[in-house]
Structure formats: C-alpha cells, structure tokens
Short mmCIF file of C-alpha atoms and ligand atoms in Angstrom, two decimals:
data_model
loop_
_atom_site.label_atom_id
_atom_site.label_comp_id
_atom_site.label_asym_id
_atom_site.label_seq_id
_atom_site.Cartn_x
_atom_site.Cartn_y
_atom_site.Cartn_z
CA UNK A 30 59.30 29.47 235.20
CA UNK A 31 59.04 28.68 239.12
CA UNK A 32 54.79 29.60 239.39
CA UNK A 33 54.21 27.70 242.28
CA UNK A 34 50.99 26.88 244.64
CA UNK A 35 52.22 28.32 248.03
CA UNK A 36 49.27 26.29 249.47
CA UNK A 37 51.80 25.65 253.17
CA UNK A 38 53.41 28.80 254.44
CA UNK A 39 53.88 28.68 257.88
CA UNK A 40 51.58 31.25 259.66
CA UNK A 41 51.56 32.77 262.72
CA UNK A 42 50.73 35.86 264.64
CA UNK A 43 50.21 36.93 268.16
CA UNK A 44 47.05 37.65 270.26
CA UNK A 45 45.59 41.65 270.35
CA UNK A 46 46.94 41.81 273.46
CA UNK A 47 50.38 41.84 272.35
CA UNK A 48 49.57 43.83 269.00
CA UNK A 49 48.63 46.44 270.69
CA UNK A 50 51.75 46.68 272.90
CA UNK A 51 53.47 47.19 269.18
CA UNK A 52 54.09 50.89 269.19
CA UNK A 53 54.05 52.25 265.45
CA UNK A 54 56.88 50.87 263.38
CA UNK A 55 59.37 53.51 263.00
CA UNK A 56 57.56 55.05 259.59
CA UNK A 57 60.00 58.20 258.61
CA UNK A 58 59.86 60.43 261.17
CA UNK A 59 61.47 63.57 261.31
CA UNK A 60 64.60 62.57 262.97
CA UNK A 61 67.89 64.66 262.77
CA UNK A 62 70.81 62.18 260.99
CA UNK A 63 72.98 63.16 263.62
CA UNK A 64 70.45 61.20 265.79
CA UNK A 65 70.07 58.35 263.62
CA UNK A 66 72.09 54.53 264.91
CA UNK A 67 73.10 52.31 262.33
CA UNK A 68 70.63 49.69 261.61
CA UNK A 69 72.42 46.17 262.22
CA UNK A 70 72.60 43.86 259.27
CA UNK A 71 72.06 40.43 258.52
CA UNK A 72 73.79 38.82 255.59
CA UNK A 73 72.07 35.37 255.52
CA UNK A 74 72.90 33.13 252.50
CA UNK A 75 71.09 29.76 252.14
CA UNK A 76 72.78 26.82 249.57
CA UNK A 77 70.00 24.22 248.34
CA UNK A 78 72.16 20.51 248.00
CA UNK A 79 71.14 17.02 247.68
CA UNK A 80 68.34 15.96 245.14
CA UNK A 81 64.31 14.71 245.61
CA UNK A 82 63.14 14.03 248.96
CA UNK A 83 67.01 14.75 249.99
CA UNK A 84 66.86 18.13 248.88
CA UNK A 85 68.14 20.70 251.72
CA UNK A 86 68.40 23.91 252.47
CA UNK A 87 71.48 25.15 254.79
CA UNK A 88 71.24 28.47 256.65
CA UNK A 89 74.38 30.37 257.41
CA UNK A 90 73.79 33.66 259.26
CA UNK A 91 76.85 36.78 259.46
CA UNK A 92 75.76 39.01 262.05
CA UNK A 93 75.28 40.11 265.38
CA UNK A 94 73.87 37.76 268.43
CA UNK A 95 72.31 40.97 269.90
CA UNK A 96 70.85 43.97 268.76
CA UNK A 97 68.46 46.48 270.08
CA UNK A 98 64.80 47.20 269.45
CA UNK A 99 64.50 48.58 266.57
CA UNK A 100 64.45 47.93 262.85
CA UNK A 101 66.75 45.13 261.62
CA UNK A 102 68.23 44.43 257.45
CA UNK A 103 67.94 41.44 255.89
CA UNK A 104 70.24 40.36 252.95
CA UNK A 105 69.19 37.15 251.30
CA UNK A 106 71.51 35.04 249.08
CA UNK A 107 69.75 32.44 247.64
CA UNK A 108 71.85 29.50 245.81
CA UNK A 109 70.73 26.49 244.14
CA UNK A 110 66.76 27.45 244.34
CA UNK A 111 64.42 29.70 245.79
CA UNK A 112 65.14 30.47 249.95
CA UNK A 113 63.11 32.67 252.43
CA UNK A 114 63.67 33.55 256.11
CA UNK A 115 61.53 35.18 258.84
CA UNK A 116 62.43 37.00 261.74
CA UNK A 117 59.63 35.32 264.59
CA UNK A 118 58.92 35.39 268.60
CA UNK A 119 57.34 32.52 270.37
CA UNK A 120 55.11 32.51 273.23
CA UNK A 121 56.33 31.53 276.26
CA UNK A 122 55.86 27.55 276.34
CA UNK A 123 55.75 27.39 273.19
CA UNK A 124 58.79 26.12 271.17
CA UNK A 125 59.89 26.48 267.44
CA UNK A 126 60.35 22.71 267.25
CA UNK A 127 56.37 22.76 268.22
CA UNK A 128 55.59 25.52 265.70
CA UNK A 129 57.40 23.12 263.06
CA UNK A 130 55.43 20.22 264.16
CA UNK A 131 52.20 22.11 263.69
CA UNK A 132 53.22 23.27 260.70
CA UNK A 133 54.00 20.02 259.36
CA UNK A 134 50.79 18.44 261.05
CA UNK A 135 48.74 20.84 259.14
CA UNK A 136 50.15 20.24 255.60
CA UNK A 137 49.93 16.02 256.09
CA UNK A 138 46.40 16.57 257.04
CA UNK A 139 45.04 17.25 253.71
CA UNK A 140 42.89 15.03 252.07
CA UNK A 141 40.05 15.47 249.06
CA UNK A 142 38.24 17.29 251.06
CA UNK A 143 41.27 19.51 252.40
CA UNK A 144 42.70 19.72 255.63
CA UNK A 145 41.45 18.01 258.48
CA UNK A 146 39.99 19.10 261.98
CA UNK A 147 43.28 18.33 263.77
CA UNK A 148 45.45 19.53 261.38
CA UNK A 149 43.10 23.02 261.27
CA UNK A 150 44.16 23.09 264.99
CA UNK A 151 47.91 23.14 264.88
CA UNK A 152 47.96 25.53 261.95
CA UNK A 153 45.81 28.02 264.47
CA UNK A 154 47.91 26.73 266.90
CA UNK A 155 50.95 28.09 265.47
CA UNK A 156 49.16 31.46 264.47
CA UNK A 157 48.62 31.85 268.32
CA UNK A 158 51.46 31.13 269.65
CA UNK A 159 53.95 32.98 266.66
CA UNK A 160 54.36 36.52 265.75
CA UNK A 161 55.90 36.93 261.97
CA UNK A 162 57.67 40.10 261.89
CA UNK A 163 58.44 39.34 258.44
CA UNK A 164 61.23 38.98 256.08
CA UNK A 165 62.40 38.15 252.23
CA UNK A 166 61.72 35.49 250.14
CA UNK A 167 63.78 35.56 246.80
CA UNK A 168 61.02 33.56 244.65
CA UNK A 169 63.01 33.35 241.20
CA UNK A 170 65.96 35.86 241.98
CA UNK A 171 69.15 34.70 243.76
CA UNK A 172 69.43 38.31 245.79
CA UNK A 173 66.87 40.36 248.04
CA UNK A 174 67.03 42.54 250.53
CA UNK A 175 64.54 43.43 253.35
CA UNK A 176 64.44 45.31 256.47
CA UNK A 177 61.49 44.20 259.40
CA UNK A 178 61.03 46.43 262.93
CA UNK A 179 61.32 44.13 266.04
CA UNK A 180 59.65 46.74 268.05
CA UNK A 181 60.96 45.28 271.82
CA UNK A 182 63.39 43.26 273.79
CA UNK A 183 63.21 39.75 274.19
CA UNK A 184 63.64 36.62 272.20
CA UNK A 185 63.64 36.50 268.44
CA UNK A 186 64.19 33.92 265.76
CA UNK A 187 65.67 34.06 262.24
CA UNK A 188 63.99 31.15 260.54
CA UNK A 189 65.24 29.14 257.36
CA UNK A 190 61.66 29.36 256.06
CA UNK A 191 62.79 27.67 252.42
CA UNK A 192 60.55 24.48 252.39
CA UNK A 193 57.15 26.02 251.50
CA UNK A 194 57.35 26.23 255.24
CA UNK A 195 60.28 25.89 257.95
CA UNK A 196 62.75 23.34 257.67
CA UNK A 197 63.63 23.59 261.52
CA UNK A 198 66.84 25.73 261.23
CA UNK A 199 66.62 28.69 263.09
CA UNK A 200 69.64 31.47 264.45
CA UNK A 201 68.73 32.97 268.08
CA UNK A 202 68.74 36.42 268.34
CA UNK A 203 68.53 38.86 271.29
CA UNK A 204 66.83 42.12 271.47
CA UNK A 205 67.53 44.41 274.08
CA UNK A 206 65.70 47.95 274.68
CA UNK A 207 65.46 50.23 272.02
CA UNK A 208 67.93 53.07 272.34
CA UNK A 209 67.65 55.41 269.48
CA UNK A 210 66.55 56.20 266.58
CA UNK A 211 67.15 54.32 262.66
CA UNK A 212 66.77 55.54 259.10
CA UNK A 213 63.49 54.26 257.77
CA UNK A 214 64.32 53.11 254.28
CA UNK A 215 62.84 55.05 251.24
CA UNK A 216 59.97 53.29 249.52
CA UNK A 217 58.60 54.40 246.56
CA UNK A 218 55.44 52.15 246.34
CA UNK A 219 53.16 50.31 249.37
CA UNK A 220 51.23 47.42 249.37
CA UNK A 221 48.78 46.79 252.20
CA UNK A 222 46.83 43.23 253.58
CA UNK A 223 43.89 43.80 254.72
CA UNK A 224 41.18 42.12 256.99
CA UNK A 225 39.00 41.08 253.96
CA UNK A 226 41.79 38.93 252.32
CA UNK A 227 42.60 41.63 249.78
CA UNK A 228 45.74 43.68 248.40
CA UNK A 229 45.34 47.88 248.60
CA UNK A 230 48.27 50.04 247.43
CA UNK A 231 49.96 51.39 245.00
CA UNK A 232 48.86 50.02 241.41
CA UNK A 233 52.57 50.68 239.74
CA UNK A 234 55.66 49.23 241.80
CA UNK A 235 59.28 49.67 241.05
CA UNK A 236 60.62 46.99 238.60
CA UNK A 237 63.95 48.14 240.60
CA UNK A 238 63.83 49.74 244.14
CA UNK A 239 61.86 49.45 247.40
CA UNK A 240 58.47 48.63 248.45
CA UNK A 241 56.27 48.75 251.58
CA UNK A 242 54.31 45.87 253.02
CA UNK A 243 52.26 46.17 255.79
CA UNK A 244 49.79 43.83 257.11
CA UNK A 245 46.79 45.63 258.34
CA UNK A 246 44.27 42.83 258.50
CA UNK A 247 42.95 41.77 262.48
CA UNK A 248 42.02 38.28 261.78
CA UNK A 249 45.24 36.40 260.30
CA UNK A 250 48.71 36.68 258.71
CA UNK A 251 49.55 37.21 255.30
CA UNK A 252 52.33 37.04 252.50
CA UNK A 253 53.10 38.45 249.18
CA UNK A 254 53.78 36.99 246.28
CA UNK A 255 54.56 39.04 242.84
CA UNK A 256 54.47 36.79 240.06
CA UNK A 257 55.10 38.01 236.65
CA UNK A 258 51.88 37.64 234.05
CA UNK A 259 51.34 38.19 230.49
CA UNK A 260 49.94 41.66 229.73
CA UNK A 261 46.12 41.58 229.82
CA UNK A 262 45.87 38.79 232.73
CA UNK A 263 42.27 39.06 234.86
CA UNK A 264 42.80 39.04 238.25
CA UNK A 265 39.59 36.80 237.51
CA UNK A 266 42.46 34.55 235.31
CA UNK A 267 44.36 34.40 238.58
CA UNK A 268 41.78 33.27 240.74
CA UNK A 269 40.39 30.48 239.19
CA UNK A 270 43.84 29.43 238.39
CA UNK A 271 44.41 29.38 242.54
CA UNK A 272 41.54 27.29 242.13
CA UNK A 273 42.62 24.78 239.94
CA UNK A 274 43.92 21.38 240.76
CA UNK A 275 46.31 20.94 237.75
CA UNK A 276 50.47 21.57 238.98
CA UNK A 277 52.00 23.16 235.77
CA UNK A 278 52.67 26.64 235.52
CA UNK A 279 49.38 28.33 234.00
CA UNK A 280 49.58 29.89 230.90
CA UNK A 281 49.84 33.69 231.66
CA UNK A 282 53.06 32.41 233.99
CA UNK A 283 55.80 34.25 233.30
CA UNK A 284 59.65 34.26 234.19
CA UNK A 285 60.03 36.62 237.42
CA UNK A 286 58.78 36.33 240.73
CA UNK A 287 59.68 38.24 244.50
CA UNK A 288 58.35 37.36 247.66
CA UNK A 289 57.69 38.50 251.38
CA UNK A 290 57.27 35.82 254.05
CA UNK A 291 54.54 36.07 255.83
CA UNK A 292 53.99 39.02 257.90
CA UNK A 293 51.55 39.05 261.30
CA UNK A 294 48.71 41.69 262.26
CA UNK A 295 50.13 45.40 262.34
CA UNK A 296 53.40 44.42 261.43
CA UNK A 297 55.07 45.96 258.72
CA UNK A 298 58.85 45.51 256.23
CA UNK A 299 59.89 46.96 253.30
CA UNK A 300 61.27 44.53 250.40
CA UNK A 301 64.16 45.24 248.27
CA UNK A 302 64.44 43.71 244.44
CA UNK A 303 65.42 44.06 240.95
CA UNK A 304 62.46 42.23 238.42
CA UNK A 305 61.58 42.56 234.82
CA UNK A 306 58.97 44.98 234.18
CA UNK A 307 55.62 44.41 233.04
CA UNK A 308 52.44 43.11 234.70
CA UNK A 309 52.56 40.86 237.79
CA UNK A 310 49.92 39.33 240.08
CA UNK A 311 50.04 40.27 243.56
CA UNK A 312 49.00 36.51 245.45
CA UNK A 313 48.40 35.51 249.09
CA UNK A 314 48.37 31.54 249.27
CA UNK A 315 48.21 32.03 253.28
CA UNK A 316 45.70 29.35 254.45
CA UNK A 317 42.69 30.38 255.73
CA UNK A 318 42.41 29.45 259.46
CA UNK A 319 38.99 27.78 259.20
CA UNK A 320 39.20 26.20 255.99
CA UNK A 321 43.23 26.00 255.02
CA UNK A 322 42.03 27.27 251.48
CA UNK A 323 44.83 29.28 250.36
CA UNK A 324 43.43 33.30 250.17
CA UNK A 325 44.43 33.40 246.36
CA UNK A 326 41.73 31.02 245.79
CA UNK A 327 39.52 33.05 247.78
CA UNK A 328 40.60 36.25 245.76
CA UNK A 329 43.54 37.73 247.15
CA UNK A 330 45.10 38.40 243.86
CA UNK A 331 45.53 42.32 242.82
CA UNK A 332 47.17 43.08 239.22
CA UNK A 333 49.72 45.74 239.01
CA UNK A 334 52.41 46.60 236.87
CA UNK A 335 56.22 46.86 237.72
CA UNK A 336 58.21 49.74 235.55
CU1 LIG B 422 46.66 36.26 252.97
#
C-alpha cells in the first residue's frame, strides 16, 4: 500500500512568453516512416540505500549528452522504493541548486496554518524560473516508461525528482536544433489538466499500454497521480480524504499506483505502465501557488477505471 500525500512536488513552469514560443508538440502527424529519426533513449535507473533520514536515492543515467529538438524516451528503473525524474530548463540566472533551495524553503515553511509568506515566494519562485517538460514517476511499480517533447535547443536537465521533490542530482543534457521528424507514440487514452484544477479525458485507461497527458491549464503546473481505489469510491471520498490530516493509507487505498511528474503549461508526455485493473483516482497534490494547498484537496481528483 504506498497512498501517499504528495503535498511537496517541486513545481515549475515558464512565463507566456516562452509558452508561446513552444510550437505544437509533435502530435501524430502524417509523416512518411522513411522520414521518421530515431527518438534517443534514456535508460535511467535509480537504487534507494541507507535507512530513515539517511535514506538516498542514486541516479545513474545511459544515454546520450546531446540530442536534438525533438521528443526524447524515458525508461525508469526504480529499485528499493518509488523514483521519479523530470526533464527541466532554467532561466538564465537561475540555477538548479536555487530551484532546490526554493523547493526546500517552501516545504520547511509550513506551519498550522500552512505555508508561510516566504516560503509561498520561493515555491512561485521556482514556477517562474522552471519549465517541467515532464517525465515518469513509478509510484508502486519498479518499471515505467515515458516519452516528453523538448521542443528547442538549449540547456536541459534530467532531474532525480525521488524525494517528494528533488534531491539535487541532476544529468546535463544538450539540445541542439531540431532536424527531423519522430514517431509520436500510440496512445490509446488522454488525460488533460486544466486551468480550473480539474482532470478531462478519457474515463477508461489502459490497465496495460499508453496514455496521454497534457497540461492545458495557463495559471500553474500539474501532476498525475493514479491511485488504485475500491470499486464504488466518490471522487467526494477522495477529496475529503486530501483533506484530512490523519497519515495512514485511507480505507478505499488500494495496492497499485503510476505517476507523471509534474508537467508545465502547454506541455505535454505520454506515460507507459502495466497496473491492475479496476477503479483508480486520478490526484493532483501540486500546491497551489497562493495558498500551497495541494489541488486534490481543492478537488482535482477524477475517478476512472483501468481495464
Ligand atoms: Cu494540479
């Protein structure tokens, strides 16, 4: 049973400016194979050690130092716990050690009555100066596989992204023009974020296969979380679970859960994973930028069933 309270993902995103420099993710067109390039992979596995407050997680990333523009895949090997990465680009003058402080400034700042004014400013901090392109979290499985578009040249991050948050152990990346074309993965179900801090989509996912995620919302980031529920769970259920204070697993937890880090404005990936069927809760525990509540407690929960 791994329910958790994401209540800390890092966030991030990027002004409109640069959003609208994003041309459309490559979304199936009608390109010819023969003038398809392979799509360079990533095989990233991440080993948990050490025990309490010692508890690590190690990065190792097999692939290439540069790429083009274009879309990138993610494997994820997960050992010893639940890992995530994210593919990111900073603003200039801004560093990743910075976006970690933030980060980490944000989540001490909490008190009874949640966060506090200063630590509300470095987690908006980090959500200006950050673009999330995306990328997998493995939740309860050991294995997923993603693919995210990094849609121009410049300087890109792969993020360990394990801790709730970012532990601070990042892989460079370069990204030089794009020069052709790459397969767009076949999804058989979408799920869309939207600006009102709600899930649209499809209602039925694949218990096995490949799903869209796109983030259409204008205001803030957003993840995904699919957590396996008892048949008959209310999204109401869900909510006012978000909104609880106790830390066991509810009761309509069960055994199964996939993730998707979190994902900027207009940015889109597709998630690959293998999960029992049944019903799951679609959750967003991204914190709200002017009150750090997490948007599950503020109803971004959707039910829908895997099969
Ligand atoms: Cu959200």
């Amino acid at each position: 049973m791994t329910y958790r309270k994401k209540s800390v993902a890092i966030a991030a995103t990027v002004t409109g400016a640069v959003v609208a420099l994003g041309t459309a993710p490559a979304i199936g067109g009608p390109h010819a194979a023969s003038n398809l390039i392979a799509t360079p992979k990533f095989a990233v596995t991440i080993t948990w050690s050490g025990h309490g407050h010692n508890r690590t997680a190690n990065m190792v990333v097999n692939g290439p130092k540069t790429v083009s523009a274009g879309r990138v895949a993610i494997s994820l090997h997960g050992i010893g716990g639940e890992v995530a990465v994210d593919v990111v680009r900073l603003k200039s003058g801004y560093t990743y050690k910075q976006a970690v402080t933030d980060f980490n400034t944000f989540g001490a700042s909490f008190g009874p009555q949640g966060p506090s004014a200063a630590g509300l400013r470095a987690l908006r901090r980090v959500v200006h100066n950050v673009t999330f392109f995306g990328g997998p979290d493995t939740g309860s499985l050991s294995h997923e596989r993603a693919t995210v578009v990094l849609p121009k040249a410049g300087h890109y991050l792969i993020i360990n992204d394990s801790n709730q948050g970012p532990t601070g152990q990042a892989r460079k990346l370069t990204v030089t023009p794009k020069v052709g074309n790459r397969a767009t993965p076949k999804t058989t179900a979408s799920v869309r974020a939207i600006t009102a801090k709600r899930f649209r989509g499809s209602l039925t996912l694949p218990a096995s296969g490949t799903i869209k995620f796109t983030n259409t919302s204008t205001t803030s980031p957003h993840f995904l979380v699919l957590q396996h529920v008892k048949e008959g769970t209310t999204r109401k259920q869900v909510i006012t679970s978000a909104n609880s204070n106790s830390n066991g697993p509810p009761p309509f937890a069960m055994t199964g859960d996939a993730a998707i880090d979190v994902v900027s404005m207009g940015r889109s990936m597709t998630l690959s994973y293998k999960l029992p069927a049944g019903e799951y809760a679609e959750m967003c525990y991204f914190p709200d930028l002017q009150t750090g509540m997490p948007h599950a407690a503020m109803g971004m929960v959707r039910i829908v069933h895997l099969q």
